[in-house]
mmCIF file with all atom_site columns, C-alpha atoms in Angstrom:
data_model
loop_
_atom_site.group_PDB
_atom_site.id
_atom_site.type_symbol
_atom_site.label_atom_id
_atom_site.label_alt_id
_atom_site.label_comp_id
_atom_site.label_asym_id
_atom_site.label_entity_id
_atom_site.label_seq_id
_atom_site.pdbx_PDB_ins_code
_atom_site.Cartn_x
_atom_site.Cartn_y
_atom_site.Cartn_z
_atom_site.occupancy
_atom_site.B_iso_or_equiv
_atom_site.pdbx_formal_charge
_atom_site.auth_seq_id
_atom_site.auth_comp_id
_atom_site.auth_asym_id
_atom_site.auth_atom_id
_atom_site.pdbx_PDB_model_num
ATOM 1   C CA . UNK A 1 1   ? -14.991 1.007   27.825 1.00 0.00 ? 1   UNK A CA 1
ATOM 2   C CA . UNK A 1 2   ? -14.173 -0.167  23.969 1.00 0.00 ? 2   UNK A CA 1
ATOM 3   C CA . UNK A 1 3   ? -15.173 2.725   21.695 1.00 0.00 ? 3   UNK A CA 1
ATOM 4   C CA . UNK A 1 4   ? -14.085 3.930   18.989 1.00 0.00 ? 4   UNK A CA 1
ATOM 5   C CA . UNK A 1 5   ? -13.084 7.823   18.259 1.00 0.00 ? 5   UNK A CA 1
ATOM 6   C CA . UNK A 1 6   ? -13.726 9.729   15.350 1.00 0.00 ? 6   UNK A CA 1
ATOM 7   C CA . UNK A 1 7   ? -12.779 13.605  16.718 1.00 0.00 ? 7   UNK A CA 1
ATOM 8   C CA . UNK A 1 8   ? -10.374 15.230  15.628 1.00 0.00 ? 8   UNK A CA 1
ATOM 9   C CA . UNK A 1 9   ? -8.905  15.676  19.439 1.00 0.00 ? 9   UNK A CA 1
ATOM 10  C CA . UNK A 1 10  ? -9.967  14.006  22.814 1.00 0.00 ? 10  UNK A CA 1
ATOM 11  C CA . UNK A 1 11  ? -9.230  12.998  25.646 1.00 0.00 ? 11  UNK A CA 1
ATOM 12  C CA . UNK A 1 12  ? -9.319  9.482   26.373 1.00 0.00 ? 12  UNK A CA 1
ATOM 13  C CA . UNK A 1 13  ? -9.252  7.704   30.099 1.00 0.00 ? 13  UNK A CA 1
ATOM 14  C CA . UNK A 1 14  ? -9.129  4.198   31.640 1.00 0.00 ? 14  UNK A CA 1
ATOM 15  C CA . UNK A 1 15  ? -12.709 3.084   33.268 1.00 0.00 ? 15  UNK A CA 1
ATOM 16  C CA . UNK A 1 16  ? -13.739 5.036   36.535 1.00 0.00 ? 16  UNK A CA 1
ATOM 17  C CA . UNK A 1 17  ? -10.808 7.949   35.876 1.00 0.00 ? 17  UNK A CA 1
ATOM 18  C CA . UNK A 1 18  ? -10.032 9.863   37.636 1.00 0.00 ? 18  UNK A CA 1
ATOM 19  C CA . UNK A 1 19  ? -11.028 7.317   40.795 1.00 0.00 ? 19  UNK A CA 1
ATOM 20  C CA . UNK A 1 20  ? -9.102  3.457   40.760 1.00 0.00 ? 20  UNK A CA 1
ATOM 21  C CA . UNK A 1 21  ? -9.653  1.540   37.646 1.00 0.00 ? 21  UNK A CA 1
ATOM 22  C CA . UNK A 1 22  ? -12.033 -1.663  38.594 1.00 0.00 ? 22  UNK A CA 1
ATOM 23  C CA . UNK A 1 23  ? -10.268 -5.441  38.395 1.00 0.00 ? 23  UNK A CA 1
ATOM 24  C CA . UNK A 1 24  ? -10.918 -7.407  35.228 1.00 0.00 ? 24  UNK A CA 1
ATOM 25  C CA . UNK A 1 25  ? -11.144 -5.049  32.903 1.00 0.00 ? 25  UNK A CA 1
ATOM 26  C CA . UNK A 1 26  ? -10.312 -5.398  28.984 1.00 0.00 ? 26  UNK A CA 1
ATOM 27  C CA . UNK A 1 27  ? -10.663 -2.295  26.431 1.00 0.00 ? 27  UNK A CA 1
ATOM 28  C CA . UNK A 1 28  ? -10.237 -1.992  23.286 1.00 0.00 ? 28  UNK A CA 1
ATOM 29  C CA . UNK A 1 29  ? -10.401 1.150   21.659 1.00 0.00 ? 29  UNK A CA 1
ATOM 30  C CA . UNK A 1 30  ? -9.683  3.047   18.360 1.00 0.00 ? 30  UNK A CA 1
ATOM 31  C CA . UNK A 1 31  ? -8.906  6.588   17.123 1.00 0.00 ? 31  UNK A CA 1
ATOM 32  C CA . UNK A 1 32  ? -10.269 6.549   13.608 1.00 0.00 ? 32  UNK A CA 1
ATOM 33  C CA . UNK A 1 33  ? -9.453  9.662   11.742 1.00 0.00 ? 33  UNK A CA 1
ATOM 34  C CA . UNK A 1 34  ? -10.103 10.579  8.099  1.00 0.00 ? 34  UNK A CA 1
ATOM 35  C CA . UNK A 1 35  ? -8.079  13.851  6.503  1.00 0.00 ? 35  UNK A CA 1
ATOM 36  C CA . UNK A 1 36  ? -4.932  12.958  8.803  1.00 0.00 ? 36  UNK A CA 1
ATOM 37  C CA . UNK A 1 37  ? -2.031  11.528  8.081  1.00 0.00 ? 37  UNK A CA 1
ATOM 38  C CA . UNK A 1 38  ? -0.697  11.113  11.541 1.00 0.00 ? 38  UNK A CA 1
ATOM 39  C CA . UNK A 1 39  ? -1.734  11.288  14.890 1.00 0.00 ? 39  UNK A CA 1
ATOM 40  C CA . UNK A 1 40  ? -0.462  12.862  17.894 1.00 0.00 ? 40  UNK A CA 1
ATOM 41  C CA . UNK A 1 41  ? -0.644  11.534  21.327 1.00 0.00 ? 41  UNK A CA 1
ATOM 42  C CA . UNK A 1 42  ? 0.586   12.571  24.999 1.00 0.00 ? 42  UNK A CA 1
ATOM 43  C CA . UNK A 1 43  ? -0.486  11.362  28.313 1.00 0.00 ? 43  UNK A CA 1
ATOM 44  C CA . UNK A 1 44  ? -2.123  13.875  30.792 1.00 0.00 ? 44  UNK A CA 1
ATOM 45  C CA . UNK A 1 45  ? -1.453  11.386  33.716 1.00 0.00 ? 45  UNK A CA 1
ATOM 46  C CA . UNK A 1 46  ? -0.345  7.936   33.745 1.00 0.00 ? 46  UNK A CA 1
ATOM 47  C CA . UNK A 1 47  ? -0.824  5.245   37.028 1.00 0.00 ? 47  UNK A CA 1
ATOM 48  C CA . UNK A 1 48  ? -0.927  1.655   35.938 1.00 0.00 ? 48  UNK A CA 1
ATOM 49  C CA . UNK A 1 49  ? -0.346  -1.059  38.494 1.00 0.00 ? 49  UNK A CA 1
ATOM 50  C CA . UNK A 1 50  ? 3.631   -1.508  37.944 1.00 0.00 ? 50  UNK A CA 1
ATOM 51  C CA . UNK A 1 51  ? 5.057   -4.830  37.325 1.00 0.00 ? 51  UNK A CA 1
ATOM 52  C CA . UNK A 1 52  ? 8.850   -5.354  35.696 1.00 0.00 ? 52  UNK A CA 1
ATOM 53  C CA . UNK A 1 53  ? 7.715   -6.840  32.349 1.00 0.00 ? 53  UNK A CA 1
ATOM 54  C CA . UNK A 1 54  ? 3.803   -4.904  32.952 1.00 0.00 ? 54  UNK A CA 1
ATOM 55  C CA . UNK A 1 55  ? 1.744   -8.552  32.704 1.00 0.00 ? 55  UNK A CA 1
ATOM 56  C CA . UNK A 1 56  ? -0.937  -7.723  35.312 1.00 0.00 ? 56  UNK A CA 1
ATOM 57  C CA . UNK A 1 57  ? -1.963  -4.339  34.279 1.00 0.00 ? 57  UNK A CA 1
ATOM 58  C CA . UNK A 1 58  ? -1.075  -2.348  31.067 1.00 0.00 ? 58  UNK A CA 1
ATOM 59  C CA . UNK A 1 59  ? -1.964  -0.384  28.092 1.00 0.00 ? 59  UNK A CA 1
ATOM 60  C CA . UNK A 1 60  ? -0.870  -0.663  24.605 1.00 0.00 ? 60  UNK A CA 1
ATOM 61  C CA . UNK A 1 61  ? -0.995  2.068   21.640 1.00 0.00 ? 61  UNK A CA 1
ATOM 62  C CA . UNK A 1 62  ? -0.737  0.764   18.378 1.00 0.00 ? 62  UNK A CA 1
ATOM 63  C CA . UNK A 1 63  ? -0.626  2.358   14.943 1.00 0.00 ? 63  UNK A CA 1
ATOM 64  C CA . UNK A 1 64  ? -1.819  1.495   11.739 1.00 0.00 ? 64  UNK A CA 1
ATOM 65  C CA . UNK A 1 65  ? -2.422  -2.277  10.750 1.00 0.00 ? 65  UNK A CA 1
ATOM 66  C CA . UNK A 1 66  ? -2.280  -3.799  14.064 1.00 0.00 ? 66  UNK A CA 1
ATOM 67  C CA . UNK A 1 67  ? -4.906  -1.444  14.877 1.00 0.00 ? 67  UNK A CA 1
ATOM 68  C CA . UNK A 1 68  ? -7.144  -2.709  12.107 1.00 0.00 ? 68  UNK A CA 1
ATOM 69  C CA . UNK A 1 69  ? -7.388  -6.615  13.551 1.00 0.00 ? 69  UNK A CA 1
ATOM 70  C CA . UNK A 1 70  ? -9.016  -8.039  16.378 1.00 0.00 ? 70  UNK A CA 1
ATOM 71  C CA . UNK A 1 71  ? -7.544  -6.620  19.575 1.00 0.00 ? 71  UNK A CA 1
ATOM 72  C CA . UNK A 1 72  ? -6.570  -10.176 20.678 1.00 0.00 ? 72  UNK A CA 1
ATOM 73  C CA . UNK A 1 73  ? -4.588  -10.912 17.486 1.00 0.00 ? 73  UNK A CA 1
ATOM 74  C CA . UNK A 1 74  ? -3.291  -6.921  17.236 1.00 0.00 ? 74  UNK A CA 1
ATOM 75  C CA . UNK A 1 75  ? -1.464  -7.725  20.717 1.00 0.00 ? 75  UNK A CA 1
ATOM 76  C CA . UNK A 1 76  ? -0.413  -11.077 20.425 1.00 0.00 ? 76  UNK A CA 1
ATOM 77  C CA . UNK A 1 77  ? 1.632   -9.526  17.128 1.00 0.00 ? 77  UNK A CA 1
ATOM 78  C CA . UNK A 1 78  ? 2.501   -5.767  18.814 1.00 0.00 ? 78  UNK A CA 1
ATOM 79  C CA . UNK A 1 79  ? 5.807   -4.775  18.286 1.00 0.00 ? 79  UNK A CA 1
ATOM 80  C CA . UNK A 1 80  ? 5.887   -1.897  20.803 1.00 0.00 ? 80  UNK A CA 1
ATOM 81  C CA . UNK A 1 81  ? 5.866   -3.691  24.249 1.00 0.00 ? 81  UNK A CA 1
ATOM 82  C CA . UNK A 1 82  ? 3.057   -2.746  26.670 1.00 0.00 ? 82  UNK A CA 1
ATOM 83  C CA . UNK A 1 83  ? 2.999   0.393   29.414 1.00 0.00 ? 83  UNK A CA 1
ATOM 84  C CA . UNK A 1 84  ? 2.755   0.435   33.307 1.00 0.00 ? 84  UNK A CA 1
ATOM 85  C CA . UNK A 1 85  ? 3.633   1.953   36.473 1.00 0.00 ? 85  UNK A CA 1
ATOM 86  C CA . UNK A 1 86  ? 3.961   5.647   37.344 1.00 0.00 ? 86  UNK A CA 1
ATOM 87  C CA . UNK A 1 87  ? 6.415   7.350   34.935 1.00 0.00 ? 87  UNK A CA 1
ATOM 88  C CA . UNK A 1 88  ? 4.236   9.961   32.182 1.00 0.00 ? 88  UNK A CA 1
ATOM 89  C CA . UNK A 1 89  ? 5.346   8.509   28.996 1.00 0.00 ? 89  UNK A CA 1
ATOM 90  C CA . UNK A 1 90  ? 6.824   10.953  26.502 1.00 0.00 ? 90  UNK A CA 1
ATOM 91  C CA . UNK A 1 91  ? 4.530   12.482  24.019 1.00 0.00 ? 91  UNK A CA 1
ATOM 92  C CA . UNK A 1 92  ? 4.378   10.476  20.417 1.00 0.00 ? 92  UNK A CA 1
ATOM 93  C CA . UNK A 1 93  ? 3.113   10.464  17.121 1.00 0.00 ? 93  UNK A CA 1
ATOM 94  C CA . UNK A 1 94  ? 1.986   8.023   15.305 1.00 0.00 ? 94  UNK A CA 1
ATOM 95  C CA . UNK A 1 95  ? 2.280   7.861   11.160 1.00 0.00 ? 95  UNK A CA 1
ATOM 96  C CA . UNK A 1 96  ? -1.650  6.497   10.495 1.00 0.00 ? 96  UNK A CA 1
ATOM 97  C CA . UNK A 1 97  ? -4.933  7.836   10.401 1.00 0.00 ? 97  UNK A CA 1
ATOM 98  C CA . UNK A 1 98  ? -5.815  4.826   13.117 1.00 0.00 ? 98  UNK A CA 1
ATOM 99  C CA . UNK A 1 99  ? -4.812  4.077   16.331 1.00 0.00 ? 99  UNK A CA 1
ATOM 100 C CA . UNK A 1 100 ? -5.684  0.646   18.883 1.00 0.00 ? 100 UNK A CA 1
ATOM 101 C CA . UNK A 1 101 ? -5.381  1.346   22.337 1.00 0.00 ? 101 UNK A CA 1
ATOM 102 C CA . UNK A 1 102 ? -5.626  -1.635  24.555 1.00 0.00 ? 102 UNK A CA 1
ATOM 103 C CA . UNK A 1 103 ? -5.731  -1.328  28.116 1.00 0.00 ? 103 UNK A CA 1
ATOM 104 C CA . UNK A 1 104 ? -6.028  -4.632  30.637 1.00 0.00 ? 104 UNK A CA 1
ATOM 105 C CA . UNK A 1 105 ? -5.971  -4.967  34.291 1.00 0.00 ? 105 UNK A CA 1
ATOM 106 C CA . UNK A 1 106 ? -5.740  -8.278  36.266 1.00 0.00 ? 106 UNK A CA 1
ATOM 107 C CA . UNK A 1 107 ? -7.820  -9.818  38.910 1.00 0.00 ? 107 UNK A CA 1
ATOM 108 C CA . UNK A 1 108 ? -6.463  -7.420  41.900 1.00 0.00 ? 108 UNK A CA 1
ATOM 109 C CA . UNK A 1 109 ? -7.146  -4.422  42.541 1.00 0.00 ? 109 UNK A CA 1
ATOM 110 C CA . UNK A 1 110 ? -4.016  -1.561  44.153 1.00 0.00 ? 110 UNK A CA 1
ATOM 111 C CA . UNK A 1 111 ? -5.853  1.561   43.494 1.00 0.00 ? 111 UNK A CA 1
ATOM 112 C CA . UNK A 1 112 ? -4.032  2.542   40.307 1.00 0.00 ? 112 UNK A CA 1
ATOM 113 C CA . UNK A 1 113 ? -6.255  5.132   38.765 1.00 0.00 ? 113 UNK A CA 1
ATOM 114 C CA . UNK A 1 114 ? -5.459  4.785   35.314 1.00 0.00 ? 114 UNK A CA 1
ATOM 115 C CA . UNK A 1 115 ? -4.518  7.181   32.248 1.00 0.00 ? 115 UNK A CA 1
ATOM 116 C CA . UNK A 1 116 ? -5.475  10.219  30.584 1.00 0.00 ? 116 UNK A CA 1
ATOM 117 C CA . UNK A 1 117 ? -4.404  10.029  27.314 1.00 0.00 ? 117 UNK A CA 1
ATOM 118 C CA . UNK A 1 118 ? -5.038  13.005  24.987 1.00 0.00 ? 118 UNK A CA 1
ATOM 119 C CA . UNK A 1 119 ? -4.948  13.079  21.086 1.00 0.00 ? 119 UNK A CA 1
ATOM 120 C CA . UNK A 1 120 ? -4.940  15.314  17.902 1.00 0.00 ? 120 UNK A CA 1
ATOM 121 C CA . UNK A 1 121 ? -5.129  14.583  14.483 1.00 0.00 ? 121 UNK A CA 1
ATOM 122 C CA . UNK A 1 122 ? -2.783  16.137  12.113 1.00 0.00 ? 122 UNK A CA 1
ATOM 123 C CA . UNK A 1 123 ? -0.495  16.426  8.846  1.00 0.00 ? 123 UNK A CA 1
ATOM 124 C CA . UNK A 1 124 ? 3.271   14.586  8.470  1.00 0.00 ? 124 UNK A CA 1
ATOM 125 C CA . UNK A 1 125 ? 5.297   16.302  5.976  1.00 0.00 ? 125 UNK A CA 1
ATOM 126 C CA . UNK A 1 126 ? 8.347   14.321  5.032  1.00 0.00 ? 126 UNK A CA 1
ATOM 127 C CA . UNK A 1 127 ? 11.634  15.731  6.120  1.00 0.00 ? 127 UNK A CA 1
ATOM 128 C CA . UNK A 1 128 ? 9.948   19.041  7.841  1.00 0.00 ? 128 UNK A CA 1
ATOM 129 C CA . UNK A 1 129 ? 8.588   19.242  11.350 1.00 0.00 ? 129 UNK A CA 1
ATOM 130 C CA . UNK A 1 130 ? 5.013   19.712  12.747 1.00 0.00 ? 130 UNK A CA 1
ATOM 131 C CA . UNK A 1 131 ? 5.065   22.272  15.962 1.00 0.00 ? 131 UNK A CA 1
ATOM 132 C CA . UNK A 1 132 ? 1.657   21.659  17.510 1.00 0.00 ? 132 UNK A CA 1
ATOM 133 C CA . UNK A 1 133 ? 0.350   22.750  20.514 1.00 0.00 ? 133 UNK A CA 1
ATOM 134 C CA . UNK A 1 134 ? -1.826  20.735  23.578 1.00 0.00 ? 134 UNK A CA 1
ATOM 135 C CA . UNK A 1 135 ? -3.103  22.907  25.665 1.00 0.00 ? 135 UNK A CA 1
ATOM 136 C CA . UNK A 1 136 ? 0.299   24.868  26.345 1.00 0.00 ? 136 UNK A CA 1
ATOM 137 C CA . UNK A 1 137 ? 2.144   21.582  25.857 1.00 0.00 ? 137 UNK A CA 1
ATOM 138 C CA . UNK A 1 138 ? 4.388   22.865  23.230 1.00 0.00 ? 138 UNK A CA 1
ATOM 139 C CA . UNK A 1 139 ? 6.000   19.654  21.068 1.00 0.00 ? 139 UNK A CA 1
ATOM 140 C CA . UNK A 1 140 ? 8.224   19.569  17.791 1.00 0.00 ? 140 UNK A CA 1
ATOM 141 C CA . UNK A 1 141 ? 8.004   16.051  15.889 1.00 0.00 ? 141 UNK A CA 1
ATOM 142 C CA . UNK A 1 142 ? 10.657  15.784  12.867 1.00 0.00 ? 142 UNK A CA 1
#
């Protein structure tokens, strides 16, 4: 499930979408994009096992340098904290041409099914806004 992406836009999903994620599971992947200066993301459905501070099962997104190290050392040092339970996550951008997402789940299994998480590659112009639009998922970034 660790790949790395080099496409402009995909789609990316937790192992076994859209059925239950299996138990044990560590990912690492990266969006790698050349010609882009940042990259936006959105979630097309979100269902990670919740826990209060997400330790069992989660999924981290992180930008730039942390997403060039080892995905061990990149979440050790994240400064975003990690993402679970039911509640779609707002859409984001991120100011890099590469991306880590790490996704985990513990040693149980609830039946969670995972994450779609979409992405598009695209320009940042300082102090204007980018209007882009995800399949009729209309977003303004400033």
């Amino acid at each position: 499930c660790s790949k790395i992406y080099t496409k402009f836009s995909a789609n990316i999903t937790s192992p076994n979408y859209p059925n239950a994620y299996p138990e044990s599971v560590r990912c690492c992947s990266r969006i790698i994009l050349n010609d882009t200066k940042v990259i936006f993301l959105w979630f097309n459905s979100f269902n990670i096992e919740y826990e209060s501070s997400c330790s069992y099962d989660y999924i981290f997104v992180l930008p730039g340098k942390a997403a060039n190290q080892e995905c061990n050392d990149a979440i050790v040092s994240a400064s975003t904290p990690p993402q679970c339970g039911k509640t779609l996550p707002k859409p984001f951008s991120i100011q890099s041409n590469v991306v880590l997402i790490y996704f985990r789940s513990d040693d149980v299994r609830d039946g969670s099914n995972g994450y779609q998480l979409g992405y598009e590659g695209g320009r940042f112009i300082p102090n204007t806004f980018v209007v882009s639009n995800f399949d009729n998922l209309l977003i303004k970034y400033y």
